[in-house]
Amino acid sequence: QQKMTSTFLLIGHLIPLIPLFSAEECVICDYFVLVGEPTAISCPIITLPVLHSDYNLTWYKNGTATPVTTERDARIHQREGLLWFIPAALEDSGLYECGVRSLNHSNQKTINLTVFKNDNGLCFNEKMKFEQKVMSKNTGKIICPDLEHFKDEDNNQPEVHWYKECKSGFLQDKRLLLAEGENAVLIYNVTVQDRGNYTCRMIYTYMGKQYNISRTMSLEVKERPLQIRPEFIYPKNNTIEVELGSHVVMECNISSGINGLIPFWQVNDEDVDSFDITYREQFYEEEMPHGLAVSGTKFNISKVKVKDYAHKFFCHFIYASQQFTAYIKLERPAQNIQGYLIGGGISLVFLVFFTVIIYKIFKIDIVLWYRDSCRPFLGKK
Ligand SMILES: *[C@@H]1O[C@H](CO)[C@@H](O)[C@H](O)[C@H]1NC(C)=O
Ligand SMILES: *[C@@H]1O[C@H](CO)[C@@H](O)[C@H](O)[C@H]1NC(C)=O
Ligand SMILES: *[C@@H]1O[C@H](CO)[C@@H](O)[C@H](O)[C@H]1NC(C)=O
Ligand SMILES: *[C@@H]1O[C@H](CO)[C@@H](O)[C@H](O)[C@H]1NC(C)=O
Ligand SMILES: *[C@@H]1O[C@H](CO)[C@@H](O)[C@H](O)[C@H]1NC(C)=O
Ligand SMILES: *[C@@H]1O[C@H](CO)[C@@H](O)[C@H](O)[C@H]1NC(C)=O
Ligand SMILES: *[C@@H]1O[C@H](CO)[C@@H](O)[C@H](O)[C@H]1NC(C)=O
Ligand SMILES: *[C@@H]1O[C@H](CO)[C@@H](O)[C@H](O)[C@H]1NC(C)=O
Ligand SMILES: *[C@@H]1O[C@H](CO)[C@@H](O)[C@H](O)[C@H]1NC(C)=O
Ligand SMILES: *[C@@H]1O[C@H](CO)[C@@H](O)[C@H](O)[C@H]1NC(C)=O
């Protein structure tokens, strides 16, 4: 849990530090393209291109000082801040640099382009698949990404054709529908059979020549958990008998369809490690079949002490801004002095209870006796 907190802190500190011209996480950003297909690469340090249009962006081949040409009919050229390969050839693989200069700033970034061939007998390369996920039983969407730079002369997006495992025709399934104007396929009532490799391909025409542009998505189907609402597996508001001085593992776990729920223990209205410094909670999370997750927290009571019998140990978690609670109570086994004392206490309670009952009955008897004995004097009413 401590580790998680520090990660959060780190992220929290990093976010405000990212400057306008920022390098994204990649030190050298990787780009991929299939041989024979066009690609347009944008410089990864431009995060806010619209706000800061007063900069000059220049592309260089790695290690050269002369900029890449701006001639539109060169196979490799730069245009509108993008580095174009129309189309890419195997020997284009390598490093390229983009330099950004504004009035008082300059920055540069190296990118690594790899030109792939299709895997044998396939219409894609295993190493350049986009991962996409859909949830079973829901409506899912497969998106053909990164096509925005490839408009034809009329500024229309050319028609996109779809393939599953490199074969067309899968769209005949009534559950599948082309999403108009979105370069996407909708899948209704997703099933596990929908997972697979989907390829979209369009014909791009540039300077009168036609090129293929394709993307392959590996679609994963996540099984929707039957039970989303979290439930305690343990404890169940139960009592367990433990000997004084014995070792107990106090475990609390919940089952749900949600990752990242964090249960925690409290006792006597404080965290367990405030109650006893040796009670150190350990958090865990496990993936279970059918999309379920088990989140738990546990701590050791290495030697049960007298104070541990005095309170209930509560396990809490928060879900949908509601707090859920279950407890466990430690009890000493019956055959000991403490047990007898509790037993004695209970007898005393019973004695008082019986006295009250007897007194009540007795009081009624007294009234009745009194009435009976007075009746002759009261006469008929
Ligand atoms: C890139 O340029 C650097 C410096 O000029 C050189 O050492 C390196 O080998 C080049 N890498 C490639 C892949 O061309
Ligand atoms: C961008 O380049 C143009 C032409 O090379 C130059 O006139 C202009 O001053 C440059 N702008 C910046 C911000 O460097
Ligand atoms: C350049 O400097 C001026 C004044 O220091 C500042 O207002 C402006 O935001 C800076 N421009 C960029 C692009 O950082
Ligand atoms: C560029 O990418 C290729 C393929 O991923 C990799 O083999 C190569 O080491 C990368 N080069 C650099 C300098 O990162
Ligand atoms: C999806 O499932 C629902 C309920 O099972 C059904 O009513 C609906 O017709 C299905 N949609 C398609 C497109 O098969
Ligand atoms: C997707 O393609 C890979 C090869 O890249 C293959 O091993 C895998 O079986 C394919 N997936 C499906 C569901 O056919
Ligand atoms: C596009 O790819 C398909 C299938 O690989 C091929 O038959 C076609 O000739 C290609 N078209 C162009 C313009 O390269
Ligand atoms: C949940 O906690 C109980 C009680 O300690 C334990 O028996 C069970 O194995 C735990 N379940 C999982 C999935 O960790
Ligand atoms: C509890 O104690 C056992 C050994 O006694 C140890 O293996 C385990 O890691 C401890 N668990 C916690 C949560 O401290
Ligand atoms: C267990 O006890 C907690 C707190 O006393 C209560 O909120 C919860 O509803 C109880 N759960 C069950 C299953 O009785």
mmCIF file of C-alpha atoms in Angstrom, residues 30-41 75 84-93 112-130 144 146-147 150 163 166 198-202 204 211-217:
data_model
loop_
_atom_site.group_PDB
_atom_site.id
_atom_site.type_symbol
_atom_site.label_atom_id
_atom_site.label_comp_id
_atom_site.label_asym_id
_atom_site.label_seq_id
_atom_site.Cartn_x
_atom_site.Cartn_y
_atom_site.Cartn_z
ATOM 1 C CA ASP A 30 8.981 4.175 -32.230
ATOM 2 C CA TYR A 31 6.989 4.289 -35.433
ATOM 3 C CA PHE A 32 6.083 1.419 -37.709
ATOM 4 C CA VAL A 33 4.903 1.087 -41.266
ATOM 5 C CA LEU A 34 4.462 -1.747 -43.728
ATOM 6 C CA VAL A 35 6.692 -1.667 -46.778
ATOM 7 C CA GLY A 36 4.947 -0.156 -49.816
ATOM 8 C CA GLU A 37 2.481 1.802 -47.693
ATOM 9 C CA PRO A 38 2.510 5.561 -47.147
ATOM 10 C CA THR A 39 2.919 7.001 -43.665
ATOM 11 C CA ALA A 40 2.973 10.475 -42.123
ATOM 12 C CA ILE A 41 4.929 10.954 -38.914
ATOM 13 C CA ARG A 75 9.179 9.844 -51.983
ATOM 14 C CA TRP A 84 5.927 11.751 -45.286
ATOM 15 C CA PHE A 85 6.987 8.487 -46.840
ATOM 16 C CA ILE A 86 4.936 7.849 -49.969
ATOM 17 C CA PRO A 87 5.470 4.985 -49.904
ATOM 18 C CA ALA A 88 7.907 3.567 -47.324
ATOM 19 C CA ALA A 89 10.758 1.344 -48.448
ATOM 20 C CA LEU A 90 12.645 -1.169 -46.326
ATOM 21 C CA GLU A 91 15.818 0.948 -46.373
ATOM 22 C CA ASP A 92 13.928 3.853 -44.740
ATOM 23 C CA SER A 93 14.178 2.132 -41.367
ATOM 24 C CA ASN A 112 12.868 5.458 -34.795
ATOM 25 C CA LEU A 113 11.031 4.275 -37.870
ATOM 26 C CA THR A 114 10.872 0.577 -38.656
ATOM 27 C CA VAL A 115 9.569 -0.620 -41.992
ATOM 28 C CA PHE A 116 8.114 -4.105 -41.775
ATOM 29 C CA LYS A 117 7.172 -6.736 -44.272
ATOM 30 C CA ASN A 118 3.980 -8.733 -43.815
ATOM 31 C CA ASP A 119 4.449 -11.949 -41.913
ATOM 32 C CA ASN A 120 4.541 -14.980 -44.202
ATOM 33 C CA GLY A 121 1.108 -15.706 -45.606
ATOM 34 C CA LEU A 122 -0.547 -12.932 -43.581
ATOM 35 C CA CYS A 123 -1.810 -9.464 -44.452
ATOM 36 C CA PHE A 124 -0.095 -7.903 -41.431
ATOM 37 C CA ASN A 125 2.995 -8.043 -39.280
ATOM 38 C CA GLU A 126 2.618 -9.439 -35.787
ATOM 39 C CA LYS A 127 4.834 -6.659 -34.376
ATOM 40 C CA MET A 128 2.676 -3.760 -35.525
ATOM 41 C CA LYS A 129 -0.766 -4.603 -34.278
ATOM 42 C CA PHE A 130 -2.935 -2.146 -32.380
ATOM 43 C CA CYS A 144 -9.224 1.711 -37.757
ATOM 44 C CA ASP A 146 -4.419 6.932 -37.649
ATOM 45 C CA LEU A 147 -6.047 7.601 -40.992
ATOM 46 C CA PHE A 150 -4.904 10.363 -45.645
ATOM 47 C CA TYR A 163 -10.822 -8.259 -43.053
ATOM 48 C CA CYS A 166 -7.042 -11.511 -43.556
ATOM 49 C CA TYR A 198 -8.933 -7.389 -37.793
ATOM 50 C CA THR A 199 -7.359 -5.535 -40.700
ATOM 51 C CA CYS A 200 -8.720 -2.430 -42.324
ATOM 52 C CA ARG A 201 -7.373 -1.299 -45.640
ATOM 53 C CA MET A 202 -7.985 1.682 -47.864
ATOM 54 C CA TYR A 204 -4.894 6.207 -50.958
ATOM 55 C CA TYR A 211 -1.240 2.963 -52.510
ATOM 56 C CA ASN A 212 -2.600 0.614 -49.878
ATOM 57 C CA ILE A 213 -2.838 1.792 -46.310
ATOM 58 C CA SER A 214 -3.655 -0.859 -43.747
ATOM 59 C CA ARG A 215 -3.906 -1.200 -39.992
ATOM 60 C CA THR A 216 -4.328 -4.372 -38.015
ATOM 61 C CA MET A 217 -6.038 -4.505 -34.666
#
